[in-house]
Coordinates of N, CA and C and ligand atoms in Angstrom, one line a residue:
X1 N 47.6 91.2 10.4 CA 46.4 90.4 10.7 C 46.8 89.2 11.5
X2 N 48.0 88.6 11.4 CA 48.3 87.5 12.2 C 48.4 87.8 13.7
X3 N 49.0 89.0 13.9 CA 49.2 89.4 15.3 C 47.8 89.7 15.9
X4 N 47.0 90.4 15.2 CA 45.6 90.8 15.7 C 44.8 89.5 15.9
X5 N 45.0 88.5 15.0 CA 44.2 87.3 15.1 C 44.7 86.5 16.4
X6 N 46.0 86.4 16.6 CA 46.5 85.7 17.7 C 46.1 86.3 19.0
X7 N 46.1 87.6 19.1 CA 45.7 88.3 20.3 C 44.3 88.1 20.6
X8 N 43.4 88.2 19.6 CA 42.0 88.1 19.7 C 41.7 86.7 20.2
X9 N 42.3 85.7 19.6 CA 42.1 84.3 20.0 C 42.5 84.0 21.4
X10 N 43.6 84.6 21.9 CA 44.0 84.3 23.2 C 43.1 85.0 24.2
X11 N 42.6 86.1 23.9 CA 41.6 86.8 24.8 C 40.3 86.0 24.9
X12 N 39.8 85.6 23.7 CA 38.6 84.8 23.7 C 38.8 83.5 24.5
X13 N 39.9 82.9 24.4 CA 40.2 81.7 25.1 C 40.2 81.9 26.6
X14 N 40.8 83.0 27.0 CA 40.9 83.4 28.5 C 39.5 83.6 29.0
X15 N 38.7 84.4 28.3 CA 37.3 84.6 28.8 C 36.5 83.3 28.8
X16 N 36.7 82.5 27.8 CA 36.0 81.2 27.8 C 36.3 80.4 29.0
X17 N 37.6 80.4 29.5 CA 38.0 79.7 30.7 C 37.3 80.2 31.9
X18 N 36.9 81.5 31.9 CA 36.2 82.0 33.1 C 34.7 81.9 33.1
X19 N 34.2 81.3 32.0 CA 32.7 81.1 32.0 C 32.4 79.9 32.9
X20 N 31.6 80.2 33.9 CA 31.2 79.1 34.8 C 30.0 79.5 35.5
X21 N 29.4 78.6 36.3 CA 28.1 78.9 37.0 C 28.3 80.0 38.0
X22 N 27.4 81.0 38.0 CA 27.5 82.1 38.9 C 28.1 83.4 38.4
X23 N 28.9 83.3 37.3 CA 29.5 84.5 36.8 C 28.5 85.3 36.1
X24 N 28.6 86.7 36.3 CA 27.8 87.6 35.5 C 28.4 87.9 34.2
X25 N 27.6 88.1 33.2 CA 28.2 88.4 31.9 C 28.9 89.7 31.9
X26 N 28.5 90.6 32.7 CA 29.1 91.9 32.9 C 30.6 91.8 33.4
X27 N 30.7 90.8 34.3 CA 32.1 90.5 34.8 C 33.0 90.0 33.7
X28 N 32.5 89.2 32.8 CA 33.3 88.7 31.7 C 33.6 89.8 30.8
X29 N 32.7 90.8 30.7 CA 33.0 92.0 29.8 C 34.2 92.8 30.5
X30 N 34.1 92.9 31.8 CA 35.2 93.7 32.5 C 36.5 93.0 32.3
X31 N 36.5 91.6 32.3 CA 37.7 90.9 32.1 C 38.2 91.2 30.7
X32 N 37.3 91.2 29.7 CA 37.7 91.4 28.3 C 38.3 92.8 28.2
X33 N 37.7 93.8 28.8 CA 38.3 95.2 28.8 C 39.7 95.2 29.3
X34 N 39.9 94.5 30.4 CA 41.3 94.4 31.0 C 42.3 93.7 30.1
X35 N 41.9 92.6 29.6 CA 42.8 91.8 28.7 C 43.1 92.5 27.4
X36 N 42.1 93.2 26.9 CA 42.3 93.9 25.6 C 43.3 95.1 25.8
X37 N 43.1 95.8 27.0 CA 44.0 96.9 27.2 C 45.4 96.4 27.5
X38 N 45.5 95.4 28.3 CA 46.9 94.8 28.6 C 47.6 94.4 27.3
X39 N 46.8 93.9 26.3 CA 47.4 93.5 25.0 C 47.8 94.7 24.1
X40 N 47.4 95.9 24.6 CA 47.7 97.1 23.7 C 46.7 97.2 22.6
X41 N 45.5 96.5 22.7 CA 44.5 96.5 21.6 C 43.4 97.4 21.9
X42 N 42.4 97.4 21.1 CA 41.2 98.2 21.3 C 40.0 97.3 20.9
X43 N 38.9 97.3 21.6 CA 37.7 96.5 21.3 C 37.2 97.1 20.0
X44 N 37.0 96.2 19.0 CA 36.4 96.6 17.7 C 34.9 96.8 17.9
X45 N 34.3 96.3 19.0 CA 32.9 96.4 19.1 C 32.4 97.6 19.9
X46 N 33.2 98.0 20.9 CA 32.8 99.1 21.8 C 32.6 100.4 21.0
X47 N 31.3 100.9 21.0 CA 31.0 102.1 20.2 C 30.7 101.8 18.7
X48 N 30.8 100.6 18.3 CA 30.5 100.3 16.9 C 29.0 100.4 16.7
X49 N 28.5 101.4 16.0 CA 27.1 101.7 15.8 C 26.4 101.9 17.2
X50 N 27.2 102.4 18.2 CA 26.7 102.6 19.5 C 26.7 101.4 20.4
X51 N 27.3 100.3 20.0 CA 27.3 99.1 20.8 C 28.0 99.4 22.2
X52 N 27.4 99.0 23.3 CA 27.9 99.4 24.6 C 28.9 98.4 25.3
X53 N 29.1 97.3 24.7 CA 30.0 96.3 25.4 C 31.4 96.2 24.7
X54 N 32.3 95.5 25.4 CA 33.6 95.2 24.8 C 33.6 94.0 24.0
X55 N 32.7 93.1 24.4 CA 32.5 91.8 23.7 C 31.0 91.5 23.6
X56 N 30.6 90.5 22.8 CA 29.2 90.1 22.8 C 29.1 88.8 23.6
X57 N 28.1 88.7 24.5 CA 27.9 87.4 25.2 C 26.4 87.0 25.1
X58 N 26.2 85.9 24.5 CA 24.8 85.5 24.1 C 24.5 84.1 24.7
X59 N 23.5 84.1 25.6 CA 23.3 82.9 26.4 C 22.0 82.2 25.9
X60 N 22.1 80.9 25.7 CA 21.0 80.0 25.3 C 20.3 80.5 24.1
X61 N 19.0 81.0 24.3 CA 18.2 81.4 23.1 C 18.7 82.7 22.4
X62 N 19.7 83.4 23.1 CA 20.3 84.5 22.5 C 21.3 84.0 21.4
X63 N 21.2 84.6 20.2 CA 21.9 84.1 19.0 C 23.3 84.8 18.9
X64 N 23.2 86.1 18.8 CA 24.4 87.0 18.8 C 24.1 88.3 19.4
X65 N 25.1 89.1 19.5 CA 25.0 90.5 20.0 C 24.4 90.7 21.3
X66 N 24.5 89.7 22.2 CA 24.0 89.8 23.6 C 24.9 90.9 24.3
X67 N 24.3 91.8 25.0 CA 25.0 92.9 25.7 C 25.3 92.3 27.1
X68 N 26.6 92.4 27.5 CA 27.0 91.9 28.8 C 26.3 92.7 29.9
X69 N 25.9 92.1 31.0 CA 25.2 92.8 32.0 C 25.1 92.0 33.3
X70 N 23.9 92.0 33.9 CA 23.7 91.3 35.2 C 23.3 89.9 35.1
X71 N 23.1 89.4 33.8 CA 22.7 88.0 33.7 C 23.7 87.0 34.3
X72 N 23.3 86.1 35.1 CA 24.3 85.2 35.7 C 24.2 83.8 34.9
X73 N 25.3 83.3 34.6 CA 25.4 82.0 33.9 C 25.0 80.9 34.9
X74 N 24.2 80.0 34.4 CA 23.8 78.8 35.3 C 24.3 77.5 34.6
X75 N 24.3 76.5 35.5 CA 24.6 75.1 35.0 C 23.7 74.8 33.9
X76 N 24.2 74.2 32.8 CA 23.4 73.8 31.7 C 23.3 74.8 30.6
X77 N 23.8 76.0 30.9 CA 23.7 77.1 29.9 C 24.7 76.9 28.7
X78 N 24.4 77.4 27.6 CA 25.4 77.5 26.5 C 25.6 79.0 26.3
X79 N 26.9 79.4 26.3 CA 27.3 80.8 26.3 C 28.2 81.1 25.1
X80 N 27.7 81.9 24.2 CA 28.4 82.3 23.0 C 29.2 83.6 23.3
X81 N 30.5 83.6 23.1 CA 31.4 84.7 23.2 C 31.8 85.2 21.9
X82 N 31.7 86.5 21.6 CA 32.2 87.0 20.3 C 33.2 88.1 20.7
X83 N 34.4 88.0 20.2 CA 35.5 88.9 20.5 C 36.1 89.5 19.3
X84 N 36.2 90.8 19.2 CA 36.8 91.5 18.1 C 37.8 92.5 18.6
X85 N 39.1 92.4 18.2 CA 40.1 93.3 18.8 C 40.9 93.9 17.6
X86 N 41.2 95.2 17.7 CA 42.0 95.9 16.8 C 43.4 96.0 17.4
X87 N 44.4 95.5 16.7 CA 45.8 95.6 17.1 C 46.6 96.2 15.9
X88 N 47.3 97.3 16.2 CA 48.1 98.0 15.1 C 47.3 98.2 13.8
X89 N 46.1 98.5 14.0 CA 45.3 98.8 12.8 C 44.6 97.7 12.1
X90 N 44.8 96.5 12.6 CA 44.2 95.3 12.0 C 43.3 94.6 13.0
X91 N 42.2 93.9 12.5 CA 41.2 93.4 13.4 C 41.2 91.9 13.3
X92 N 41.0 91.3 14.4 CA 40.7 89.8 14.5 C 39.3 89.7 15.1
X93 N 38.5 88.7 14.6 CA 37.1 88.6 15.0 C 36.9 87.1 15.1
X94 N 36.5 86.7 16.4 CA 36.4 85.2 16.6 C 35.2 85.0 17.6
X95 N 34.6 83.9 17.5 CA 33.5 83.6 18.5 C 33.6 82.1 18.8
X96 N 33.1 81.8 20.0 CA 33.0 80.3 20.4 C 31.8 80.2 21.3
X97 N 31.3 79.0 21.4 CA 30.2 78.7 22.3 C 30.6 77.7 23.3
X98 N 30.5 78.0 24.6 CA 30.9 77.2 25.7 C 29.7 76.6 26.4
X99 N 29.7 75.3 26.6 CA 28.7 74.7 27.4 C 29.1 74.7 28.9
X100 N 28.2 75.1 29.8 CA 28.5 75.1 31.2 C 27.8 73.9 31.9
X101 N 28.6 72.9 32.1 CA 28.0 71.6 32.7 C 26.8 71.1 31.9
X102 N 26.9 71.2 30.6 CA 25.8 70.8 29.7 C 25.8 69.3 29.6
X103 N 24.6 68.7 29.9 CA 24.5 67.2 29.8 C 23.3 66.9 28.8
X104 N 22.5 67.9 28.5 CA 21.4 67.7 27.6 C 21.9 67.2 26.2
X105 N 21.5 66.0 25.7 CA 22.1 65.5 24.5 C 21.9 66.5 23.3
X106 N 20.7 67.1 23.2 CA 20.3 68.0 22.1 C 21.3 69.2 22.1
X107 N 21.6 69.7 23.3 CA 22.4 70.9 23.4 C 23.9 70.5 23.0
X108 N 24.3 69.3 23.5 CA 25.6 68.9 23.1 C 25.8 68.6 21.6
X109 N 24.7 68.1 21.0 CA 24.8 67.9 19.6 C 24.8 69.2 18.8
X110 N 24.1 70.2 19.4 CA 24.0 71.5 18.7 C 25.4 72.2 18.8
X111 N 26.1 72.1 19.9 CA 27.4 72.6 20.0 C 28.3 72.0 19.0
X112 N 28.3 70.6 18.9 CA 29.2 70.0 18.0 C 28.8 70.3 16.5
X113 N 27.5 70.5 16.3 CA 27.1 70.8 14.9 C 27.7 72.2 14.5
X114 N 27.7 73.1 15.5 CA 28.3 74.4 15.2 C 29.8 74.4 14.9
X115 N 30.5 73.6 15.7 CA 31.9 73.4 15.5 C 32.2 72.8 14.1
X116 N 31.4 71.8 13.8 CA 31.6 71.2 12.5 C 31.3 72.1 11.3
X117 N 30.2 72.9 11.5 CA 29.8 73.9 10.4 C 31.0 74.8 10.1
X118 N 31.6 75.3 11.2 CA 32.7 76.3 11.0 C 33.8 75.5 10.3
X119 N 34.1 74.3 10.7 CA 35.2 73.6 10.1 C 35.0 73.3 8.7
X120 N 33.8 72.9 8.3 CA 33.4 72.6 6.9 C 33.5 73.9 6.1
X121 N 33.1 75.0 6.7 CA 33.2 76.3 5.9 C 34.6 76.6 5.6
X122 N 35.5 76.4 6.6 CA 36.9 76.8 6.4 C 37.5 75.8 5.4
X123 N 37.1 74.6 5.4 CA 37.7 73.6 4.5 C 37.3 74.0 3.0
X124 N 36.1 74.6 2.9 CA 35.7 75.0 1.5 C 36.3 76.3 1.1
X125 N 37.0 77.0 2.0 CA 37.6 78.3 1.7 C 39.0 78.2 1.2
X126 N 39.1 78.0 -0.1 CA 40.4 77.8 -0.7 C 40.6 78.7 -1.9
X127 N 41.8 79.1 -2.3 CA 42.0 79.8 -3.5 C 41.4 79.1 -4.7
X128 N 40.7 79.8 -5.5 CA 40.1 79.2 -6.7 C 38.7 78.8 -6.5
X129 N 38.3 78.5 -5.3 CA 36.9 78.2 -5.0 C 36.1 79.5 -5.1
X130 N 34.7 79.4 -5.2 CA 33.8 80.5 -5.2 C 33.4 80.8 -3.7
X131 N 33.1 82.1 -3.5 CA 32.6 82.5 -2.2 C 31.5 81.6 -1.6
X132 N 30.5 81.4 -2.5 CA 29.3 80.7 -1.9 C 29.6 79.2 -1.7
X133 N 30.8 78.7 -2.1 CA 31.1 77.3 -1.8 C 31.2 77.2 -0.2
X134 N 31.7 78.3 0.4 CA 31.7 78.3 1.9 C 30.3 78.2 2.4
X135 N 29.4 79.1 1.9 CA 28.0 79.1 2.4 C 27.4 77.8 2.3
X136 N 27.6 77.2 1.1 CA 26.9 75.9 0.8 C 27.4 74.8 1.8
X137 N 28.8 74.8 2.0 CA 29.3 73.7 2.8 C 28.8 73.8 4.2
X138 N 28.7 75.1 4.7 CA 28.1 75.3 6.1 C 26.7 74.8 6.1
X139 N 25.9 75.2 5.2 CA 24.5 74.8 5.3 C 24.3 73.3 5.2
X140 N 25.0 72.7 4.3 CA 24.9 71.3 4.1 C 25.2 70.5 5.4
X141 N 26.3 70.9 6.0 CA 26.7 70.2 7.2 C 25.7 70.4 8.4
X142 N 25.0 71.6 8.4 CA 24.0 71.8 9.5 C 22.8 71.0 9.2
X143 N 22.3 71.0 7.9 CA 21.1 70.3 7.6 C 21.3 68.8 7.8
X144 N 22.5 68.3 7.5 CA 22.8 66.8 7.8 C 22.6 66.5 9.3
X145 N 22.8 67.5 10.1 CA 22.7 67.3 11.6 C 21.3 67.6 12.1
X146 N 20.4 68.1 11.2 CA 19.0 68.3 11.6 C 18.8 69.6 12.3
X147 N 19.7 70.6 12.2 CA 19.5 71.9 12.8 C 19.3 72.9 11.7
X148 N 19.1 74.2 12.1 CA 18.9 75.2 11.1 C 19.9 76.4 11.2
X149 N 20.1 77.0 10.1 CA 21.1 78.1 9.9 C 20.4 79.4 10.0
X150 N 20.9 80.3 10.8 CA 20.4 81.7 10.8 C 20.7 82.4 9.5
X151 N 19.7 83.0 8.9 CA 19.8 83.6 7.6 C 20.0 85.1 7.6
X152 N 19.7 85.7 8.8 CA 19.6 87.2 8.8 C 21.0 87.8 9.1
X153 N 22.0 87.0 9.5 CA 23.3 87.5 9.7 C 24.3 86.7 9.0
X154 N 25.5 87.4 8.6 CA 26.4 86.7 7.7 C 27.8 86.9 8.2
X155 N 28.7 86.1 7.6 CA 30.2 86.3 7.8 C 30.6 87.5 6.8
X156 N 31.9 87.8 6.8 CA 32.3 89.0 6.1 C 33.8 89.1 5.9
X157 N 34.2 89.9 5.0 CA 35.6 90.2 4.9 C 36.0 91.0 6.1
X158 N 37.3 90.9 6.5 CA 37.7 91.6 7.7 C 39.2 92.0 7.5
X159 N 39.6 93.2 8.0 CA 41.0 93.6 7.7 C 41.2 94.8 8.6
X160 N 41.3 96.0 8.0 CA 41.5 97.2 8.8 C 40.1 97.7 9.3
X161 N 39.1 97.2 8.7 CA 37.7 97.4 9.3 C 37.1 96.0 9.7
X162 N 36.2 96.1 10.6 CA 35.6 94.8 11.1 C 34.8 94.2 10.0
X163 N 33.9 95.0 9.4 CA 33.0 94.5 8.4 C 33.4 95.0 7.0
X164 N 34.1 94.2 6.2 CA 34.4 94.5 4.8 C 33.7 93.7 3.9
X165 N 33.8 94.0 2.6 CA 33.2 93.1 1.6 C 34.1 91.9 1.5
X166 N 33.6 90.7 1.1 CA 32.2 90.5 0.7 C 31.4 90.0 2.0
X167 N 30.1 90.0 1.9 CA 29.3 89.3 2.9 C 29.3 87.8 2.6
X168 N 29.2 87.0 3.6 CA 29.3 85.6 3.4 C 28.1 84.9 4.1
X169 N 27.0 84.7 3.4 CA 25.9 84.0 4.0 C 26.3 82.6 4.4
X170 N 25.5 82.0 5.4 CA 25.8 80.7 5.8 C 24.9 79.7 5.2
X171 N 24.3 80.0 4.0 CA 23.4 79.1 3.3 C 23.5 79.5 1.8
X172 N 22.9 78.6 1.0 CA 22.8 78.9 -0.5 C 23.5 78.0 -1.3
X173 N 23.3 78.1 -2.7 CA 23.9 77.2 -3.6 C 25.5 77.4 -3.7
X174 N 26.2 76.4 -4.1 CA 27.6 76.5 -4.3 C 27.9 77.2 -5.7
X175 N 29.1 77.6 -5.9 CA 29.6 78.1 -7.2 C 29.2 79.5 -7.6
X176 N 28.8 80.3 -6.6 CA 28.4 81.7 -6.9 C 29.4 82.6 -6.3
X177 N 29.3 83.9 -6.7 CA 30.1 84.9 -6.1 C 31.5 85.0 -6.6
X178 N 32.3 85.9 -6.0 CA 33.7 86.1 -6.5 C 34.6 84.8 -6.2
X179 N 35.6 84.7 -7.0 CA 36.6 83.6 -6.8 C 37.5 84.0 -5.6
X180 N 37.8 83.1 -4.7 CA 38.6 83.3 -3.6 C 40.1 83.3 -4.1
X181 N 40.9 84.3 -3.5 CA 42.3 84.4 -3.9 C 43.2 84.4 -2.7
X182 N 44.3 83.8 -2.8 CA 45.3 83.8 -1.6 C 45.5 85.2 -1.1
X183 N 45.4 85.3 0.2 CA 45.7 86.5 0.9 C 44.4 87.2 1.4
X184 N 43.3 86.9 0.8 CA 42.0 87.5 1.3 C 41.8 87.1 2.7
X185 N 41.3 88.0 3.5 CA 41.0 87.6 4.9 C 39.5 87.8 5.2
X186 N 39.0 86.7 5.7 CA 37.5 86.6 5.9 C 37.2 86.1 7.3
X187 N 36.0 86.6 7.8 CA 35.5 86.1 9.0 C 34.3 85.1 8.7
X188 N 34.5 83.9 9.0 CA 33.4 82.9 8.7 C 32.7 82.6 10.0
X189 N 31.4 82.7 10.1 CA 30.7 82.7 11.4 C 29.3 82.1 11.3
X190 N 29.2 80.8 11.2 CA 27.9 80.2 11.3 C 27.2 80.4 12.6
X191 N 25.9 80.7 12.6 CA 25.0 80.8 13.7 C 24.0 79.7 13.5
X192 N 23.9 78.7 14.4 CA 23.0 77.5 14.3 C 22.0 77.5 15.4
X193 N 20.7 77.3 15.0 CA 19.6 77.2 15.9 C 19.2 75.8 16.1
X194 N 18.8 75.5 17.4 CA 18.3 74.2 17.7 C 16.9 73.9 17.1
X195 N 16.1 75.0 17.0 CA 14.8 74.9 16.4 C 14.7 75.6 15.0
X196 N 13.7 76.5 14.9 CA 13.6 77.2 13.6 C 14.7 78.2 13.4
X197 N 14.9 78.6 12.1 CA 16.0 79.5 11.8 C 15.6 81.0 12.1
X198 N 14.3 81.2 12.5 CA 13.8 82.6 12.7 C 14.4 83.2 13.9
X199 N 14.7 84.5 13.8 CA 15.3 85.3 14.9 C 14.5 86.6 15.0
X200 N 14.7 87.3 16.1 CA 14.2 88.7 16.2 C 15.1 89.4 17.1
X201 N 15.1 90.8 17.1 CA 15.9 91.6 17.9 C 15.1 92.1 19.1
X202 N 15.7 92.0 20.3 CA 15.0 92.5 21.5 C 15.0 94.0 21.5
X203 N 14.2 94.6 22.5 CA 14.0 96.0 22.6 C 15.3 96.8 22.9
X204 N 16.3 96.1 23.4 CA 17.6 96.8 23.6 C 18.2 97.2 22.3
X205 N 17.7 96.8 21.2 CA 18.2 97.1 19.9 C 19.4 96.3 19.4
X206 N 19.8 95.4 20.2 CA 21.0 94.6 19.9 C 20.8 93.1 19.9
X207 N 20.3 92.6 21.1 CA 20.3 91.2 21.4 C 19.4 90.4 20.4
X208 N 20.0 89.5 19.6 CA 19.2 88.7 18.7 C 18.9 87.4 19.4
X209 N 17.6 87.1 19.4 CA 17.2 85.8 20.0 C 16.4 85.0 19.0
X210 N 16.3 83.7 19.3 CA 15.5 82.8 18.4 C 14.0 83.1 18.7
X211 N 13.2 83.1 17.6 CA 11.8 83.4 17.8 C 11.1 82.3 18.7
X212 N 11.6 81.1 18.5 CA 10.9 80.0 19.3 C 11.5 79.7 20.6
X213 N 12.5 80.5 21.0 CA 13.2 80.3 22.3 C 14.1 79.1 22.4
X214 N 14.3 78.4 21.3 CA 15.3 77.3 21.2 C 16.7 77.8 21.3
X215 N 17.7 77.0 21.9 CA 19.0 77.5 22.0 C 19.7 77.7 20.7
X216 N 20.8 78.4 20.7 CA 21.6 78.8 19.5 C 23.0 78.8 19.8
X217 N 23.9 78.5 18.8 CA 25.3 78.5 19.0 C 26.0 79.4 17.9
X218 N 27.2 79.9 18.1 CA 27.9 80.7 17.2 C 29.4 80.4 17.3
X219 N 29.9 80.1 16.1 CA 31.4 79.9 16.1 C 32.0 80.7 14.9
X220 N 33.1 81.3 15.2 CA 33.7 82.2 14.2 C 35.2 82.2 14.2
X221 N 35.8 82.2 13.0 CA 37.2 82.4 12.9 C 37.5 83.4 11.8
X222 N 38.6 84.2 12.0 CA 39.2 85.0 11.0 C 40.2 84.1 10.3
X223 N 40.1 84.0 9.0 CA 41.0 83.1 8.2 C 41.7 83.9 7.1
X224 N 42.8 83.4 6.6 CA 43.4 84.0 5.4 C 43.4 82.9 4.3
X225 N 42.9 83.2 3.2 CA 42.8 82.3 2.1 C 44.2 81.9 1.6
X226 N 44.5 80.7 1.3 CA 45.8 80.2 0.8 C 45.5 79.2 -0.4
X227 N 46.6 78.7 -1.0 CA 46.4 77.8 -2.1 C 45.8 76.5 -1.6
X228 N 46.2 76.0 -0.5 CA 45.6 74.8 0.0 C 44.6 75.2 1.1
X229 N 44.8 74.6 2.3 CA 43.9 74.9 3.4 C 44.1 76.3 3.9
X230 N 43.1 77.0 4.2 CA 43.2 78.4 4.7 C 43.9 78.4 6.0
X231 N 44.6 79.5 6.3 CA 45.3 79.7 7.6 C 44.3 80.3 8.6
X232 N 44.1 79.7 9.7 CA 43.2 80.2 10.8 C 44.0 81.3 11.6
X233 N 43.6 82.5 11.4 CA 44.4 83.6 12.1 C 44.0 83.7 13.5
X234 N 42.7 83.4 13.9 CA 42.3 83.5 15.3 C 42.5 82.2 16.0
X235 N 43.7 81.6 15.8 CA 44.0 80.4 16.6 C 45.0 80.8 17.7
X236 N 44.8 80.3 18.9 CA 45.6 80.7 20.0 C 47.0 80.1 19.9
X237 N 47.2 79.2 19.0 CA 48.5 78.7 18.8 C 48.9 77.5 19.6
X238 N 48.0 77.1 20.6 CA 48.3 76.0 21.5 C 47.5 74.8 21.1
X239 N 46.7 74.9 20.1 CA 45.9 73.7 19.7 C 46.8 72.7 19.1
X240 N 46.4 71.4 19.4 CA 47.1 70.3 18.7 C 46.2 69.6 17.8
X241 N 46.7 69.2 16.6 CA 45.9 68.5 15.7 C 46.3 67.0 15.9
X242 N 45.3 66.3 16.4 CA 45.6 64.9 16.7 C 44.9 64.0 15.6
Ligands
MF3_1 N1 31.7 90.6 15.8 C1 30.4 90.6 15.3 C2 30.6 89.9 14.0 O1 31.1 88.8 14.1 C3 29.9 91.9 15.1 C4 29.6 92.5 16.5 S1 28.7 94.0 16.2 C5 28.9 94.8 17.6 O2 30.5 90.3 12.9 F1 28.3 95.9 17.5 F2 28.6 94.1 18.6 F3 30.2 95.1 17.7
CO2 CO1 32.5 88.3 15.7
CO3 CO1 32.3 88.7 12.4

C-alpha cells in the first residue's frame, strides 16, 4: 500500500503541474496513461464500471467523475484531478484541486476549505476513534467556513480493491460506526460545494455537477490508521511540514 500510495501521489502531482491555461483535459489523461505505464502500474479507473478515462478531471461546477476530453482549461478555473493506480495488487487513490490563476476570493476560500476539510478528517482518523468521527470533523470544518458538503458520494476503505468497506460519509454525527484500528487503510475524500450541496449526473452517465452551477472542490488521500496520527500513504514524500 505504501508503494502504490507513493506512486499514485507522484503521478497526481505531475499531472497537477501540467494543469494550465489552454491545456485540454484529454491531454492530461494521455499524460496520466503514460506516467502510469512508466511506473509499471495500472489505472484503477479505466474500465471500472465502464469508465472510459485513466483519471477523473472535473472543472468548476463539475464535482467528481469528469471524463477527460476536449474541454480546455481557462484562467480562473478550478480543476479537480482524481487519480487511482494499482501497483503490485494494491491501490492508491488521491485527489486534489488546482486553481488556474484563480483570483476570485470565493473560489480561493473554497479551495482552502477543501484542503482544511481533508486535513480535519485525517486528524480525526485515529485508532480507537469511531468511523463517523471522521465524517463529523469534515462536516463541521466545512460548515464553519460557510460551504456545503456533497452527500451523495462518500470516502471508502481501499486496499486490493478501490472501493472496500466501510463507506465514509463526509457528514453526520460523531461516535457512530466501527472503531478504527491500526493498519486499516481508508480513502478520505471530501467534496465541497460553493453553493448548495445538491448534485446531479450529466447524460454521459458519469460527470457529477452541482445543481446550481456553483464551483466545487475535491481533495482525497489514502491513509493508514495508526495509534497516533494516521500515515498519509498518498504523499509524494517531498512535502515539508513547516
Ligand atoms: N477515485 C474515485 C474515488 O475516489 C472513483 C472513481 S470511479 C471511476 O472513489 F469510475 F471513475 F473510476
Ligand atoms: Co479517488
Ligand atoms: Co476514492
